[in-house]
């Protein structure tokens, strides 16, 4: 396959997200302006100007009309997808790290980093149907994580919120009462900071990537460990194919060590693993730095990766990908 | 002026321009003065030419010719809302995108999903691909001895799970003693020459060029996957490249295949030189190293 290279960002990529139909690709980077691209040919549709710091995460509503972004300028913003106008700004006292719309787009979960004396927190916000009625009040504020929270997502039927971060523990919270329901086991869980979390297409399980050079697959309801995928480098990004039983891991050595070695030695590939057999299927090379973000098109026929090198690489699979056998 | 326009039933487009007006609206949009945009093609090769005219900063008329190749995308079912989004107007920084910005490019290199081993083989049978050091140990009684942790028959050094715990093995990384002396002076030392740096880069490159095979007299529609299919049977292939004509998109009739192992490359040359492929007789030989 010949990947499409998109050079719209001047700083490292942080997050990638496809909309439900898979025709738009949203990219976030440390350069303050989230960008939307056409996911088939990589043409740039527009940028969302207004943030004043690195943008860490985004999510798009099911109808592809509203975009939410979380940024290091201590705000999360709602945008109109079509023309890039700001609809609302949530203000916090510390940088916003992760954002996620609930099923039905009536709620959103936003996490904030620890800052000065403040601990990290998970905020649950109500999203109004009409942006004019939108308020900044939190329904719940969940505290308990040590260090940064890398990602928080909604569980099945919006009854739970699943969060993971620097303290290497995955937590499940009740979204109604705000109580902590479950924590991942220290024995089976990750040994170092969790960097990424991605749900499966049907929302029944999720995969986490960690600095301890592994990725783990968990049941979303019971939080039991199902599979472990071991690699030889820290995992920065994870995603799952909605079509085949494949898990993709992205990572690489630390940015400080990159110039010390040949780029082929950096292990900057996106690694494909068989979800069930836990065996490596193959790697896709190309980035000149660690991979920070990965996303699968909802049709499962293409995926994109965003790297520390500022490039988004959009890969449309060759036909022989779909009948790979181990 | 406004009165004039309102009072008279003015024609929708003033075909003649009064020079007096031109001076007044200096800096206004004069784009209607330019010849219309012209689109030629796409021809049978999919090459489309767009000729546009615009004013540059000095007010001179500039002709811009953009040549693009149009390719048909694979058939895909699109939802109604996705089709509608396709026609959305650009916004933000994308509005002022220059023709020459080239934000989106198609990679010139064919990227493959690189398998960790040939399909059909088990993990235990994996060849010590290209690792000459590993091949030296092959003759011994124990096939695999890990140089990092000393375990026998469990894993290769490169796959050692304790790699990060162990100290780097001194015998395999020859550190130049002089490098440490020069760094204190403050003179620049490239990272690859610094003490403790892995010096794999140049070695890898040399090895890659050594096992490079040139294939000539390929038919016009041979592509990289075809070539890979043909050469994969001889052993693990690290790179396949077919020279492609920028204009027509067809193969120029030659390409390169890099093997991980030299023996595989040798066997491929012996077998495939003079082999009939797509009604042409292939010529397969060692690629001459680039002179630099």
PDB file of C-alpha atoms in Angstrom, chain A residues 32-211:
ATOM      1  CA  UNK A  32      -3.084  24.359  19.070  1.00  0.00           C
ATOM      2  CA  UNK A  33      -5.220  23.783  15.954  1.00  0.00           C
ATOM      3  CA  UNK A  34      -7.192  20.559  15.564  1.00  0.00           C
ATOM      4  CA  UNK A  35      -7.696  19.747  11.897  1.00  0.00           C
ATOM      5  CA  UNK A  36     -10.306  17.801   9.955  1.00  0.00           C
ATOM      6  CA  UNK A  37      -9.404  15.835   6.803  1.00  0.00           C
ATOM      7  CA  UNK A  38     -11.360  13.843   4.259  1.00  0.00           C
ATOM      8  CA  UNK A  39     -10.502  10.285   5.196  1.00  0.00           C
ATOM      9  CA  UNK A  40     -10.509   8.923   1.629  1.00  0.00           C
ATOM     10  CA  UNK A  41      -7.943  11.138  -0.098  1.00  0.00           C
ATOM     11  CA  UNK A  42      -6.437  13.064   2.794  1.00  0.00           C
ATOM     12  CA  UNK A  43      -7.597  16.486   1.613  1.00  0.00           C
ATOM     13  CA  UNK A  44      -7.784  19.084   4.370  1.00  0.00           C
ATOM     14  CA  UNK A  45     -11.333  20.300   5.033  1.00  0.00           C
ATOM     15  CA  UNK A  46     -10.661  22.792   7.776  1.00  0.00           C
ATOM     16  CA  UNK A  47      -9.059  23.755  11.050  1.00  0.00           C
ATOM     17  CA  UNK A  48     -10.520  24.687  14.425  1.00  0.00           C
ATOM     18  CA  UNK A  49      -8.776  27.855  15.577  1.00  0.00           C
ATOM     19  CA  UNK A  50      -9.178  29.129  19.106  1.00  0.00           C
ATOM     20  CA  UNK A  51      -7.161  26.986  21.477  1.00  0.00           C
ATOM     21  CA  UNK A  52      -4.126  28.476  23.120  1.00  0.00           C
ATOM     22  CA  UNK A  53      -2.210  25.338  24.020  1.00  0.00           C
ATOM     23  CA  UNK A  54      -1.520  21.769  22.957  1.00  0.00           C
ATOM     24  CA  UNK A  55      -4.714  19.884  22.099  1.00  0.00           C
ATOM     25  CA  UNK A  56      -4.669  16.476  23.725  1.00  0.00           C
ATOM     26  CA  UNK A  57      -7.867  14.786  22.672  1.00  0.00           C
ATOM     27  CA  UNK A  58     -11.107  15.152  20.724  1.00  0.00           C
ATOM     28  CA  UNK A  59     -14.384  13.395  20.111  1.00  0.00           C
ATOM     29  CA  UNK A  60     -17.101  13.882  17.530  1.00  0.00           C
ATOM     30  CA  UNK A  61     -20.837  13.431  18.016  1.00  0.00           C
ATOM     31  CA  UNK A  62     -22.679  10.606  16.304  1.00  0.00           C
ATOM     32  CA  UNK A  63     -24.327  12.974  13.813  1.00  0.00           C
ATOM     33  CA  UNK A  64     -20.887  14.523  12.988  1.00  0.00           C
ATOM     34  CA  UNK A  65     -22.154  18.012  13.863  1.00  0.00           C
ATOM     35  CA  UNK A  66     -20.349  18.734  17.135  1.00  0.00           C
ATOM     36  CA  UNK A  67     -16.703  18.309  18.023  1.00  0.00           C
ATOM     37  CA  UNK A  68     -15.303  18.459  21.549  1.00  0.00           C
ATOM     38  CA  UNK A  69     -11.618  19.100  22.181  1.00  0.00           C
ATOM     39  CA  UNK A  70      -9.546  19.106  25.361  1.00  0.00           C
ATOM     40  CA  UNK A  71      -6.497  21.309  25.541  1.00  0.00           C
ATOM     41  CA  UNK A  72      -3.563  22.227  27.768  1.00  0.00           C
ATOM     42  CA  UNK A  73      -4.883  25.837  27.848  1.00  0.00           C
ATOM     43  CA  UNK A  74      -7.190  24.529  30.654  1.00  0.00           C
ATOM     44  CA  UNK A  75     -10.276  24.534  28.455  1.00  0.00           C
ATOM     45  CA  UNK A  76     -12.419  22.063  26.617  1.00  0.00           C
ATOM     46  CA  UNK A  77     -14.308  23.491  23.650  1.00  0.00           C
ATOM     47  CA  UNK A  78     -17.366  22.529  21.661  1.00  0.00           C
ATOM     48  CA  UNK A  79     -17.135  23.281  17.937  1.00  0.00           C
ATOM     49  CA  UNK A  80     -19.379  23.165  14.920  1.00  0.00           C
ATOM     50  CA  UNK A  81     -17.787  20.495  12.724  1.00  0.00           C
ATOM     51  CA  UNK A  82     -18.972  22.095   9.484  1.00  0.00           C
ATOM     52  CA  UNK A  83     -17.512  25.599   9.788  1.00  0.00           C
ATOM     53  CA  UNK A  84     -15.139  25.580  12.738  1.00  0.00           C
ATOM     54  CA  UNK A  85     -17.032  28.066  14.908  1.00  0.00           C
ATOM     55  CA  UNK A  86     -16.749  27.763  18.675  1.00  0.00           C
ATOM     56  CA  UNK A  87     -20.022  26.863  20.357  1.00  0.00           C
ATOM     57  CA  UNK A  88     -18.995  26.714  23.993  1.00  0.00           C
ATOM     58  CA  UNK A  89     -15.932  26.726  26.249  1.00  0.00           C
ATOM     59  CA  UNK A  90     -15.613  24.730  29.472  1.00  0.00           C
ATOM     60  CA  UNK A  91     -13.089  26.380  31.786  1.00  0.00           C
ATOM     61  CA  UNK A  92     -11.029  24.384  34.263  1.00  0.00           C
ATOM     62  CA  UNK A  93      -8.247  25.126  36.722  1.00  0.00           C
ATOM     63  CA  UNK A  94      -5.823  22.659  35.087  1.00  0.00           C
ATOM     64  CA  UNK A  95      -5.123  21.259  31.599  1.00  0.00           C
ATOM     65  CA  UNK A  96      -7.842  19.094  30.037  1.00  0.00           C
ATOM     66  CA  UNK A  97      -6.429  15.780  28.872  1.00  0.00           C
ATOM     67  CA  UNK A  98      -9.153  13.471  27.612  1.00  0.00           C
ATOM     68  CA  UNK A  99     -12.690  14.002  26.290  1.00  0.00           C
ATOM     69  CA  UNK A 100     -15.401  11.526  25.342  1.00  0.00           C
ATOM     70  CA  UNK A 101     -19.063  11.897  24.358  1.00  0.00           C
ATOM     71  CA  UNK A 102     -21.493   9.432  25.892  1.00  0.00           C
ATOM     72  CA  UNK A 103     -23.771   7.221  23.837  1.00  0.00           C
ATOM     73  CA  UNK A 104     -26.513   9.608  22.683  1.00  0.00           C
ATOM     74  CA  UNK A 105     -24.196  12.650  23.011  1.00  0.00           C
ATOM     75  CA  UNK A 106     -26.112  13.998  26.035  1.00  0.00           C
ATOM     76  CA  UNK A 107     -23.154  13.762  28.400  1.00  0.00           C
ATOM     77  CA  UNK A 108     -19.419  14.166  28.076  1.00  0.00           C
ATOM     78  CA  UNK A 109     -16.571  13.108  30.299  1.00  0.00           C
ATOM     79  CA  UNK A 110     -13.556  15.429  30.527  1.00  0.00           C
ATOM     80  CA  UNK A 111     -10.436  14.678  32.556  1.00  0.00           C
ATOM     81  CA  UNK A 112      -8.079  17.297  33.975  1.00  0.00           C
ATOM     82  CA  UNK A 113      -4.414  16.929  34.913  1.00  0.00           C
ATOM     83  CA  UNK A 114      -2.942  17.442  38.344  1.00  0.00           C
ATOM     84  CA  UNK A 115      -1.736  21.057  38.495  1.00  0.00           C
ATOM     85  CA  UNK A 116      -0.182  23.103  41.307  1.00  0.00           C
ATOM     86  CA  UNK A 117      -1.896  21.626  44.392  1.00  0.00           C
ATOM     87  CA  UNK A 118      -4.920  20.297  42.515  1.00  0.00           C
ATOM     88  CA  UNK A 119      -5.295  16.521  42.039  1.00  0.00           C
ATOM     89  CA  UNK A 120      -6.405  15.083  38.715  1.00  0.00           C
ATOM     90  CA  UNK A 121     -10.147  14.793  38.240  1.00  0.00           C
ATOM     91  CA  UNK A 122     -12.807  13.388  35.932  1.00  0.00           C
ATOM     92  CA  UNK A 123     -15.649  15.802  35.164  1.00  0.00           C
ATOM     93  CA  UNK A 124     -19.009  14.636  33.840  1.00  0.00           C
ATOM     94  CA  UNK A 125     -20.773  17.417  31.930  1.00  0.00           C
ATOM     95  CA  UNK A 126     -24.241  17.620  30.453  1.00  0.00           C
ATOM     96  CA  UNK A 127     -24.245  18.542  26.777  1.00  0.00           C
ATOM     97  CA  UNK A 128     -27.273  20.600  25.778  1.00  0.00           C
ATOM     98  CA  UNK A 129     -29.023  19.908  22.522  1.00  0.00           C
ATOM     99  CA  UNK A 130     -28.958  23.609  21.683  1.00  0.00           C
ATOM    100  CA  UNK A 131     -25.519  25.181  22.272  1.00  0.00           C
ATOM    101  CA  UNK A 132     -27.251  28.364  23.521  1.00  0.00           C
ATOM    102  CA  UNK A 133     -28.516  26.466  26.583  1.00  0.00           C
ATOM    103  CA  UNK A 134     -25.115  24.950  27.362  1.00  0.00           C
ATOM    104  CA  UNK A 135     -23.776  25.505  30.881  1.00  0.00           C
ATOM    105  CA  UNK A 136     -20.385  24.762  32.383  1.00  0.00           C
ATOM    106  CA  UNK A 137     -21.687  22.942  35.468  1.00  0.00           C
ATOM    107  CA  UNK A 138     -20.410  19.479  36.269  1.00  0.00           C
ATOM    108  CA  UNK A 139     -22.830  16.674  37.048  1.00  0.00           C
ATOM    109  CA  UNK A 140     -20.084  14.802  38.907  1.00  0.00           C
ATOM    110  CA  UNK A 141     -16.431  15.336  39.694  1.00  0.00           C
ATOM    111  CA  UNK A 142     -14.622  12.051  40.308  1.00  0.00           C
ATOM    112  CA  UNK A 143     -11.304  12.081  42.165  1.00  0.00           C
ATOM    113  CA  UNK A 144      -9.008   9.270  43.208  1.00  0.00           C
ATOM    114  CA  UNK A 145      -6.404   8.853  40.483  1.00  0.00           C
ATOM    115  CA  UNK A 146      -2.778   9.472  41.305  1.00  0.00           C
ATOM    116  CA  UNK A 147      -1.069  11.479  38.589  1.00  0.00           C
ATOM    117  CA  UNK A 148      -2.396  12.153  35.116  1.00  0.00           C
ATOM    118  CA  UNK A 149      -5.422  10.431  33.691  1.00  0.00           C
ATOM    119  CA  UNK A 150      -4.537   9.429  30.144  1.00  0.00           C
ATOM    120  CA  UNK A 151      -8.014   8.511  29.004  1.00  0.00           C
ATOM    121  CA  UNK A 152     -11.566   8.202  30.334  1.00  0.00           C
ATOM    122  CA  UNK A 153     -14.367   6.639  28.283  1.00  0.00           C
ATOM    123  CA  UNK A 154     -18.009   5.682  28.775  1.00  0.00           C
ATOM    124  CA  UNK A 155     -18.971   2.114  29.606  1.00  0.00           C
ATOM    125  CA  UNK A 156     -21.970   0.198  28.274  1.00  0.00           C
ATOM    126  CA  UNK A 157     -25.293   2.115  28.400  1.00  0.00           C
ATOM    127  CA  UNK A 158     -23.508   5.099  29.982  1.00  0.00           C
ATOM    128  CA  UNK A 159     -23.763   3.444  33.388  1.00  0.00           C
ATOM    129  CA  UNK A 160     -20.032   3.501  34.017  1.00  0.00           C
ATOM    130  CA  UNK A 161     -16.946   5.574  33.255  1.00  0.00           C
ATOM    131  CA  UNK A 162     -13.657   3.740  32.696  1.00  0.00           C
ATOM    132  CA  UNK A 163     -10.461   5.641  33.364  1.00  0.00           C
ATOM    133  CA  UNK A 164      -6.759   4.834  33.230  1.00  0.00           C
ATOM    134  CA  UNK A 165      -3.621   6.857  33.703  1.00  0.00           C
ATOM    135  CA  UNK A 166      -0.169   7.317  35.139  1.00  0.00           C
ATOM    136  CA  UNK A 167      -0.810   5.256  38.272  1.00  0.00           C
ATOM    137  CA  UNK A 168      -1.202   2.150  36.055  1.00  0.00           C
ATOM    138  CA  UNK A 169      -4.574   1.254  37.608  1.00  0.00           C
ATOM    139  CA  UNK A 170      -7.776   1.044  35.566  1.00  0.00           C
ATOM    140  CA  UNK A 171     -10.801   2.304  37.463  1.00  0.00           C
ATOM    141  CA  UNK A 172     -14.517   1.837  36.792  1.00  0.00           C
ATOM    142  CA  UNK A 173     -16.843   4.471  38.225  1.00  0.00           C
ATOM    143  CA  UNK A 174     -20.609   4.563  38.528  1.00  0.00           C
ATOM    144  CA  UNK A 175     -21.696   7.465  36.346  1.00  0.00           C
ATOM    145  CA  UNK A 176     -24.954   7.991  38.309  1.00  0.00           C
ATOM    146  CA  UNK A 177     -23.586   8.155  41.841  1.00  0.00           C
ATOM    147  CA  UNK A 178     -19.939   8.907  41.144  1.00  0.00           C
ATOM    148  CA  UNK A 179     -18.771   5.965  43.279  1.00  0.00           C
ATOM    149  CA  UNK A 180     -15.740   3.853  42.470  1.00  0.00           C
ATOM    150  CA  UNK A 181     -16.957   0.390  41.482  1.00  0.00           C
ATOM    151  CA  UNK A 182     -13.869  -1.572  40.486  1.00  0.00           C
ATOM    152  CA  UNK A 183     -10.117  -1.286  40.228  1.00  0.00           C
ATOM    153  CA  UNK A 184      -7.792  -3.402  38.137  1.00  0.00           C
ATOM    154  CA  UNK A 185      -5.706  -5.988  39.949  1.00  0.00           C
ATOM    155  CA  UNK A 186      -2.111  -5.032  40.767  1.00  0.00           C
ATOM    156  CA  UNK A 187      -0.958  -8.576  39.912  1.00  0.00           C
ATOM    157  CA  UNK A 188      -2.447  -8.827  36.449  1.00  0.00           C
ATOM    158  CA  UNK A 189      -2.520  -5.120  35.632  1.00  0.00           C
ATOM    159  CA  UNK A 190       0.041  -2.863  34.027  1.00  0.00           C
ATOM    160  CA  UNK A 191       3.333  -2.224  35.781  1.00  0.00           C
ATOM    161  CA  UNK A 192       3.953   1.280  34.436  1.00  0.00           C
ATOM    162  CA  UNK A 193       1.897   4.282  33.336  1.00  0.00           C
ATOM    163  CA  UNK A 194      -1.009   3.592  30.984  1.00  0.00           C
ATOM    164  CA  UNK A 195      -0.767   5.812  27.919  1.00  0.00           C
ATOM    165  CA  UNK A 196      -3.807   4.885  25.858  1.00  0.00           C
ATOM    166  CA  UNK A 197      -7.151   3.146  25.943  1.00  0.00           C
ATOM    167  CA  UNK A 198      -9.435   2.146  23.082  1.00  0.00           C
ATOM    168  CA  UNK A 199     -12.851   0.485  23.085  1.00  0.00           C
ATOM    169  CA  UNK A 200     -13.882  -2.218  20.639  1.00  0.00           C
ATOM    170  CA  UNK A 201     -16.456  -1.352  17.980  1.00  0.00           C
ATOM    171  CA  UNK A 202     -19.253  -3.023  19.960  1.00  0.00           C
ATOM    172  CA  UNK A 203     -18.064  -1.633  23.297  1.00  0.00           C
ATOM    173  CA  UNK A 204     -17.821  -5.036  24.988  1.00  0.00           C
ATOM    174  CA  UNK A 205     -14.097  -4.922  25.658  1.00  0.00           C
ATOM    175  CA  UNK A 206     -11.212  -2.465  25.522  1.00  0.00           C
ATOM    176  CA  UNK A 207      -7.462  -2.446  25.099  1.00  0.00           C
ATOM    177  CA  UNK A 208      -4.922  -0.428  27.073  1.00  0.00           C
ATOM    178  CA  UNK A 209      -1.350   0.402  26.115  1.00  0.00           C
ATOM    179  CA  UNK A 210       1.341   1.088  28.662  1.00  0.00           C
ATOM    180  CA  UNK A 211       4.925   2.213  29.170  1.00  0.00           C
TER     181      UNK A 211
END
